Coordinates of C-alpha atoms in Angstrom, one line a residue:
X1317 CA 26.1 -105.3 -34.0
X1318 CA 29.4 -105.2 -36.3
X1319 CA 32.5 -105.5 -34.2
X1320 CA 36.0 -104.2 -34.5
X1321 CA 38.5 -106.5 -34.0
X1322 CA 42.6 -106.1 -33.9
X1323 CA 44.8 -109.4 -35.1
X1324 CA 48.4 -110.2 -33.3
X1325 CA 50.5 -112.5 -33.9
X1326 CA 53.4 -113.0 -32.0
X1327 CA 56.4 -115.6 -31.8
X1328 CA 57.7 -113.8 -29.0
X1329 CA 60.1 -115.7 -26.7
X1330 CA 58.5 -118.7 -28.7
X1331 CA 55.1 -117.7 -27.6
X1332 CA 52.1 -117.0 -30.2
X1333 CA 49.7 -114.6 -29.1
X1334 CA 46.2 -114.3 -31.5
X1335 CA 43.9 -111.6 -31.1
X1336 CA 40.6 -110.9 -33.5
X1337 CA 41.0 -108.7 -36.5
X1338 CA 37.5 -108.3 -37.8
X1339 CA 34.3 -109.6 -38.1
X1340 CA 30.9 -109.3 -37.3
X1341 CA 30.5 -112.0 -34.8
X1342 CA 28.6 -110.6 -31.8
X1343 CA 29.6 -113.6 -29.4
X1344 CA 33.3 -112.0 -29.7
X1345 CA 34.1 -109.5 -27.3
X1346 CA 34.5 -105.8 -28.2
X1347 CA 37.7 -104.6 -29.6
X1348 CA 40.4 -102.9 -27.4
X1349 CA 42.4 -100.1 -27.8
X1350 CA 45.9 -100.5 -28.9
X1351 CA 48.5 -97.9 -28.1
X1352 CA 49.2 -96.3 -31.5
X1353 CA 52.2 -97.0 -33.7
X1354 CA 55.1 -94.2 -32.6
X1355 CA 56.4 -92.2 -35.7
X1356 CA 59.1 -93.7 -38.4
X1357 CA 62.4 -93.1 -37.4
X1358 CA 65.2 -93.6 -40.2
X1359 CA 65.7 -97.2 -40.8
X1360 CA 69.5 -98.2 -41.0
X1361 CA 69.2 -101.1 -44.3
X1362 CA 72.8 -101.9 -43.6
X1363 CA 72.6 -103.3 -39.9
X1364 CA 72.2 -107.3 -40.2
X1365 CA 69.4 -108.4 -37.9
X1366 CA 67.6 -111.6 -37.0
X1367 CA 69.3 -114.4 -38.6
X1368 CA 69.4 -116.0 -42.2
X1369 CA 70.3 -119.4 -43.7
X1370 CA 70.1 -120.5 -47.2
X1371 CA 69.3 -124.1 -47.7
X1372 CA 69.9 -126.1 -51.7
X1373 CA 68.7 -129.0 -53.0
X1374 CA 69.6 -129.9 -56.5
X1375 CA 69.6 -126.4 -57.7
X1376 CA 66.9 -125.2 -55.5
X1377 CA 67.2 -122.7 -53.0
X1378 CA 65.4 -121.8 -49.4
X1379 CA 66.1 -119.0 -47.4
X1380 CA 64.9 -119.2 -43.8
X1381 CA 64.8 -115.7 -42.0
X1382 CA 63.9 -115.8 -38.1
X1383 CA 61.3 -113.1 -37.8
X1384 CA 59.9 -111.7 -34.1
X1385 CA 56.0 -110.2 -34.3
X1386 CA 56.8 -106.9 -32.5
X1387 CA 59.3 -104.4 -33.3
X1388 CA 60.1 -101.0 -34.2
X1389 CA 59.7 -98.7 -37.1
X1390 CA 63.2 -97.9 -36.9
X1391 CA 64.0 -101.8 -38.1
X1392 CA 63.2 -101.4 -41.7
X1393 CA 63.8 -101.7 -44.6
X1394 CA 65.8 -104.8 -43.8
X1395 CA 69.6 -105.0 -44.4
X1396 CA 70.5 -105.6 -48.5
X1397 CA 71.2 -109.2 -47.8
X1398 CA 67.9 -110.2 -46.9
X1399 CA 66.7 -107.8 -49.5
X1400 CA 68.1 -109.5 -52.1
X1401 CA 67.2 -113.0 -50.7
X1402 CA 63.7 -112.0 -50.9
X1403 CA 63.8 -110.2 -54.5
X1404 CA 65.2 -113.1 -55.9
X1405 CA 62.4 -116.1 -54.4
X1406 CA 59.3 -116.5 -56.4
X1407 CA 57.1 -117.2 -53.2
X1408 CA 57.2 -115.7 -49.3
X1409 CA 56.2 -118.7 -47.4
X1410 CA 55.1 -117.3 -43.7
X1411 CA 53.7 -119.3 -40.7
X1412 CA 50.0 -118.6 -40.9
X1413 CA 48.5 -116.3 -43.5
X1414 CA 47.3 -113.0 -41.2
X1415 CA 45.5 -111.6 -44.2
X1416 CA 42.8 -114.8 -43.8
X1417 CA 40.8 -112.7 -41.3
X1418 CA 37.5 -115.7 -42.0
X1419 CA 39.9 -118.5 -41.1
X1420 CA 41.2 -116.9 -38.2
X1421 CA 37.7 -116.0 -36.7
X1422 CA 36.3 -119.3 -37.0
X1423 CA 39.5 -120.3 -35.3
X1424 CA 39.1 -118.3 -32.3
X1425 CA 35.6 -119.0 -32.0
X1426 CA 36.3 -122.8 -32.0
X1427 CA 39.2 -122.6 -30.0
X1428 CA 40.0 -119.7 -28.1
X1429 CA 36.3 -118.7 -26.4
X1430 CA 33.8 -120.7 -23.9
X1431 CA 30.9 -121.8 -25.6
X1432 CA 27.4 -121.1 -24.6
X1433 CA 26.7 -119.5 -21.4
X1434 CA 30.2 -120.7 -19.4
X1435 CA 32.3 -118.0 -18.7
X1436 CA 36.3 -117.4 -17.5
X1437 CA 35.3 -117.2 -13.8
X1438 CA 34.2 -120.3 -13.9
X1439 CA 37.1 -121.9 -14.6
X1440 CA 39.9 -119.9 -12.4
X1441 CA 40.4 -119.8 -8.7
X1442 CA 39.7 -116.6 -6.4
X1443 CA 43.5 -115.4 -6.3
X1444 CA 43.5 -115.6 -9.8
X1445 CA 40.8 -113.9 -10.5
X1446 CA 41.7 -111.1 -8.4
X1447 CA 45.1 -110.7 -9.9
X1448 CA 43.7 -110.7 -13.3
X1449 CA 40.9 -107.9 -12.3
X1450 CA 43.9 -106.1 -11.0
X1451 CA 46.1 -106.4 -14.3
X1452 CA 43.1 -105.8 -16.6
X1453 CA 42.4 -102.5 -14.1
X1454 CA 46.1 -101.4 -15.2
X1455 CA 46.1 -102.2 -18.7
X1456 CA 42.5 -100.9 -18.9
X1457 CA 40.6 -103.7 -20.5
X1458 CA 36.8 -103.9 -19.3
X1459 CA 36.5 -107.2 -17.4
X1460 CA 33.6 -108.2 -19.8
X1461 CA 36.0 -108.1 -22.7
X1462 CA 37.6 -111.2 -21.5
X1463 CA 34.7 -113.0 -19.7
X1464 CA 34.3 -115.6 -22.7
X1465 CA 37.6 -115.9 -23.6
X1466 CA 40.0 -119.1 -22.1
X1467 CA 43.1 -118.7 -19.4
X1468 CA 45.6 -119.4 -22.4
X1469 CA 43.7 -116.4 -24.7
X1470 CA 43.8 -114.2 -21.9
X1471 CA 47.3 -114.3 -20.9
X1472 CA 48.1 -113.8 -24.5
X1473 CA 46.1 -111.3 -24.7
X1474 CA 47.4 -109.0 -21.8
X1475 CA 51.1 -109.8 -22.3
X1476 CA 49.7 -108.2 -25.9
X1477 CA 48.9 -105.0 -24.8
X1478 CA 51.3 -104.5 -22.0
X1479 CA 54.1 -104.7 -24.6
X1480 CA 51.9 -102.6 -26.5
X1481 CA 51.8 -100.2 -24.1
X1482 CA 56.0 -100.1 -23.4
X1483 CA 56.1 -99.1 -27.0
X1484 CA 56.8 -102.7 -29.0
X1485 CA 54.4 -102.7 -31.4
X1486 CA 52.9 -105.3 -33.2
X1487 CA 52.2 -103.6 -36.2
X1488 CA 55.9 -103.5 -36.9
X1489 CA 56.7 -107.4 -36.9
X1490 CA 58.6 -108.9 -39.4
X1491 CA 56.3 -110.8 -41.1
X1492 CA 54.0 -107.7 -41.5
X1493 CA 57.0 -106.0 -43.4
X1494 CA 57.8 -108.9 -45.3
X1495 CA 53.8 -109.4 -46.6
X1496 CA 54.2 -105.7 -47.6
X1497 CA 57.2 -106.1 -49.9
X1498 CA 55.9 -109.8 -51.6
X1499 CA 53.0 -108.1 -52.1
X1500 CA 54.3 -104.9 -53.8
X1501 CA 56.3 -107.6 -55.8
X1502 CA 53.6 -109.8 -56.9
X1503 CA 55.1 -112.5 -55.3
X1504 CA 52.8 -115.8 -54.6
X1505 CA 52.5 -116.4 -50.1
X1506 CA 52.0 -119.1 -48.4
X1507 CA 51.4 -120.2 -45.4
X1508 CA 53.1 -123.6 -43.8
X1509 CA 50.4 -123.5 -40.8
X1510 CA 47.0 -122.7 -40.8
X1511 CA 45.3 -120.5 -37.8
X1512 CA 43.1 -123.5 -36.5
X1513 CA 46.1 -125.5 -36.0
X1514 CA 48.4 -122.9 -34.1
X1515 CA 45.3 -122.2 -31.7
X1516 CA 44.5 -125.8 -31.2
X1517 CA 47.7 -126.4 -29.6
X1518 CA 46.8 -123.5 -27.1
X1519 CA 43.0 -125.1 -26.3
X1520 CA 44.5 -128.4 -25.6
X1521 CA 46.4 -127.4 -21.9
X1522 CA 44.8 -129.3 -19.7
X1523 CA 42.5 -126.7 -17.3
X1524 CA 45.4 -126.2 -14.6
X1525 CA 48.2 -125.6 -16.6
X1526 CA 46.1 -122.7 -18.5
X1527 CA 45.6 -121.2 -15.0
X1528 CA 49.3 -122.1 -14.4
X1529 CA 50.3 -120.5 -17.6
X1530 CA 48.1 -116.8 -17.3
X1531 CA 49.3 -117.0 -13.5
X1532 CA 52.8 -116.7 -14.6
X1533 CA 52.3 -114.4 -17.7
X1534 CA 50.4 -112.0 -14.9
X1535 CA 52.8 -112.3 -12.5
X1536 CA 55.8 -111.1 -15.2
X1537 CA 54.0 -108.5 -16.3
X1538 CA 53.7 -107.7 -12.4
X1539 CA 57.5 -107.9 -11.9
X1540 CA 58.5 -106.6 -15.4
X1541 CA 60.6 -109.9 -16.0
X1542 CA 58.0 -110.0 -18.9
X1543 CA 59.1 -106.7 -20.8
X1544 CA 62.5 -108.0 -19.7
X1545 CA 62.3 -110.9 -21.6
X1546 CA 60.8 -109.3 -24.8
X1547 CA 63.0 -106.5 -24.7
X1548 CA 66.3 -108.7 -24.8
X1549 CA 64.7 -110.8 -27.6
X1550 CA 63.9 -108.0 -29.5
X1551 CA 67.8 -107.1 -28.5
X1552 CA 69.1 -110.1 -30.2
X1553 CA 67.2 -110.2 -33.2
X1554 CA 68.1 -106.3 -33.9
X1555 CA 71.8 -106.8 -33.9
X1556 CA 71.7 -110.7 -35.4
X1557 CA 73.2 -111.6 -32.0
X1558 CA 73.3 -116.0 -32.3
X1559 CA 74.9 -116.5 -29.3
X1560 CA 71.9 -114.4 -27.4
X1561 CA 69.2 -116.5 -29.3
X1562 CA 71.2 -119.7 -28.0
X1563 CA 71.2 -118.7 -24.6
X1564 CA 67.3 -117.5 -24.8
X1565 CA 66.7 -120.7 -26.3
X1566 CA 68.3 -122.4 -23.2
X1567 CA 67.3 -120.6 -20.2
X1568 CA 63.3 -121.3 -21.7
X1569 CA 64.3 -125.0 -21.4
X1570 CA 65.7 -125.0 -18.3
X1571 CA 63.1 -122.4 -17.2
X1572 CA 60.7 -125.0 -14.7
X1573 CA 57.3 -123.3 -15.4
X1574 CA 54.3 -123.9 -17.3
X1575 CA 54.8 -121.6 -19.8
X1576 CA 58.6 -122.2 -20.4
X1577 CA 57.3 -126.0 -20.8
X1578 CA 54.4 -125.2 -23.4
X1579 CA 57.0 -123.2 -25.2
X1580 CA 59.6 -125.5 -25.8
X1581 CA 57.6 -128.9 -26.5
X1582 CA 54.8 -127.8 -28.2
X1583 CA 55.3 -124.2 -29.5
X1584 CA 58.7 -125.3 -30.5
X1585 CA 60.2 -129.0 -30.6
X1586 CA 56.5 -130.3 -31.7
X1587 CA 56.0 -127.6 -34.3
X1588 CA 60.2 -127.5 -35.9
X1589 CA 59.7 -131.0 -37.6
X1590 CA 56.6 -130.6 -39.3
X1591 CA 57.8 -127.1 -40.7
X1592 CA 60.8 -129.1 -41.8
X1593 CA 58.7 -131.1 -43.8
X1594 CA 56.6 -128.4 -45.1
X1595 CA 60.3 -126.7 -46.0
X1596 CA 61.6 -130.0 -47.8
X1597 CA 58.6 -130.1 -50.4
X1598 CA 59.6 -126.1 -51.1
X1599 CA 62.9 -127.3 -52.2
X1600 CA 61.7 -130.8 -54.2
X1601 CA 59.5 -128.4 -56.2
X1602 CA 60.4 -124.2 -56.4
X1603 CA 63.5 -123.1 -57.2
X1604 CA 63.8 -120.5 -55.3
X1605 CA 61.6 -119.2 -51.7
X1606 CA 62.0 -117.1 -48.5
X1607 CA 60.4 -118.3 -45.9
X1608 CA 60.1 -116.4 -42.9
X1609 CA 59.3 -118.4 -39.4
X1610 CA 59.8 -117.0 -35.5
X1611 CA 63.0 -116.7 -34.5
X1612 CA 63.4 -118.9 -32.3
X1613 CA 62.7 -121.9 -34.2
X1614 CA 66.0 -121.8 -35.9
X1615 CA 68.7 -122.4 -33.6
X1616 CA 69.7 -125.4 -31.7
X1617 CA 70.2 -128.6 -32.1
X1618 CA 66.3 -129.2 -32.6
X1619 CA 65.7 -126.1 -34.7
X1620 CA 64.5 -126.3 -38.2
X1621 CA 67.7 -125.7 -40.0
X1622 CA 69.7 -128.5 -38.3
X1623 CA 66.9 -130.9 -38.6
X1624 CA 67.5 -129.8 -42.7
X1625 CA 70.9 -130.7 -42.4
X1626 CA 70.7 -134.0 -40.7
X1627 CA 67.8 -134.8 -43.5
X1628 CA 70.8 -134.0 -46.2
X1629 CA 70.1 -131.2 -47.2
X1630 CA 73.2 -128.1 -47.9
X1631 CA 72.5 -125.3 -45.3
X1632 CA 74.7 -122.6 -44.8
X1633 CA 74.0 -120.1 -42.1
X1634 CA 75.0 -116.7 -43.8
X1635 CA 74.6 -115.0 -40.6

């Protein structure tokens, strides 16, 4: 039987989140119900929001725009500077290309999903499992939806919908506006990651911390420390707030958790030099691109553009 399946991705708080799209796999579970999308409101195109740097090297130009994979309607079209930046480049560069719905199956099914007959309860304690019934109860997502699928997918999955379901909606993230417009351009996109990688870092926590991890994703969406959280990133991105993404930035590294310790060394200070390098071979060879990377892998003294500058490389941070 042909399944349904619904794609996020989400750099949220430096956290990705990957759901199915589409296929017709029948070992993947059956799709779930996403709140749907609340009407357009009027966009305002002059308010400045996320943040943008321009980087040259020997005539050559990057722009880097830090992008968040929930939003609003009411976010777009984006201000004229950013506009412009991206009219200008001959190629959107993105993180991981959400249009590759083949790639991103066989990622999920190699990463994200028990094989054969093991299942999720065998791999969490009693409490846990009774929490998760609980949240899954609330969100209403059938148990057997999730009985193949690992701790890490799981938590992604239901910190997913219950942001989904407070009306931030995955179908207006950044990158999914920016795809539009390249698109409607004819501008080439690429990707700087590929789907198989990004999951792979999620299917190598070691057993505990995935329980560790969907424990504490369960217990903010319990709380509402987890809408919390999203809302004041989603805050600081719509009015280009730096000092907010700083602090964010901070409190996740001084944050003592499992998750707040994923985040920052793998999600983020693993991931920032590599899509440095990726960046630096953009400006050796096209003269002009946008690339467009989660939000919270720009500042700092770790993020991508100050790794840039320390490399030699002229950045500017416009705003």
């Amino acid at each position: 039987m042909r399944n349904r399946f619904i794609y996020l991705f989400i750099h949220l708080c430096g956290m990705l989140v990957v759901l199915p799209n589409a296929g017709a796999n029948d070992s993947m579970p059956a799709a779930v119900t996403l709140v749907s999308a609340a009407p357009p409101q009027k966009a305002d195109s002059g308010r400045q929001r996320g943040t943008l740097y321009r980087v040259r090297h020997q005539g050559n130009t990057s722009y880097l725009f830090g992008t968040i994979h929930f939003g609003k309607a009411g976010f777009f079209p984006l201000e004229a500077e950013v506009t412009r930046a991206l009219a200008g480049a001959s190629k959107l560069v993105i993180e991981v290309d959400v249009r590759d719905s083949a790639s991103m199956q066989a990622a999920m099914n190699k990463h994200a999903f028990y094989a054969g007959a093991d299942r999720l309860e065998n791999h969490l304690s009693g409490a846990s499992m009774t929490r998760l019934r609980h949240a899954l109860q609330k969100l209403a997502i059938p148990f057997d939806q999730v009985t193949r699928m690992k701790p890490w997918m799981v938590a992604n999955l239901v910190l997913a919908m219950d942001l989904e379901r407070n009306g931030l909606q995955s179908a207006q993230g950044t990158e999914i506006f920016l795809l539009g417009v390249a698109q409607a351009q004819g501008k080439t996109i690429l990707a700087l990651e590929s789907a198989d990688y990004q999951l792979s870092l999620f299917d190598r926590m070691p057993q505990a911390q995935q329980e560790n991890y969907l424990s504490e994703v369960l217990a903010g969406i319990e709380d509402g420390s987890a809408l919390k959280k999203a809302a004041a990133m989603i805050d600081a991105w719509s009015n280009a707030d730096s000092v907010a993404f700083d602090t964010i930035l901070r409190e996740a590294k001084d944050e003592k958790s499992a998750a707040s310790d994923f985040i920052v060394r793998t999600l983020l200070d693993e991931r920032n030099p590599e899509m440095a390098n990726s960046i630096e071979i953009l400006l050796r060879n096209d003269k002009s691109t946008f690339v467009a990377i989660g939000l919270l892998h720009l500042p700092g003294e770790n993020g991508v553009p100050a790794l840039l500058q320390r490399r030699g490389y002229e950045v500017t941070k416009l705003y």
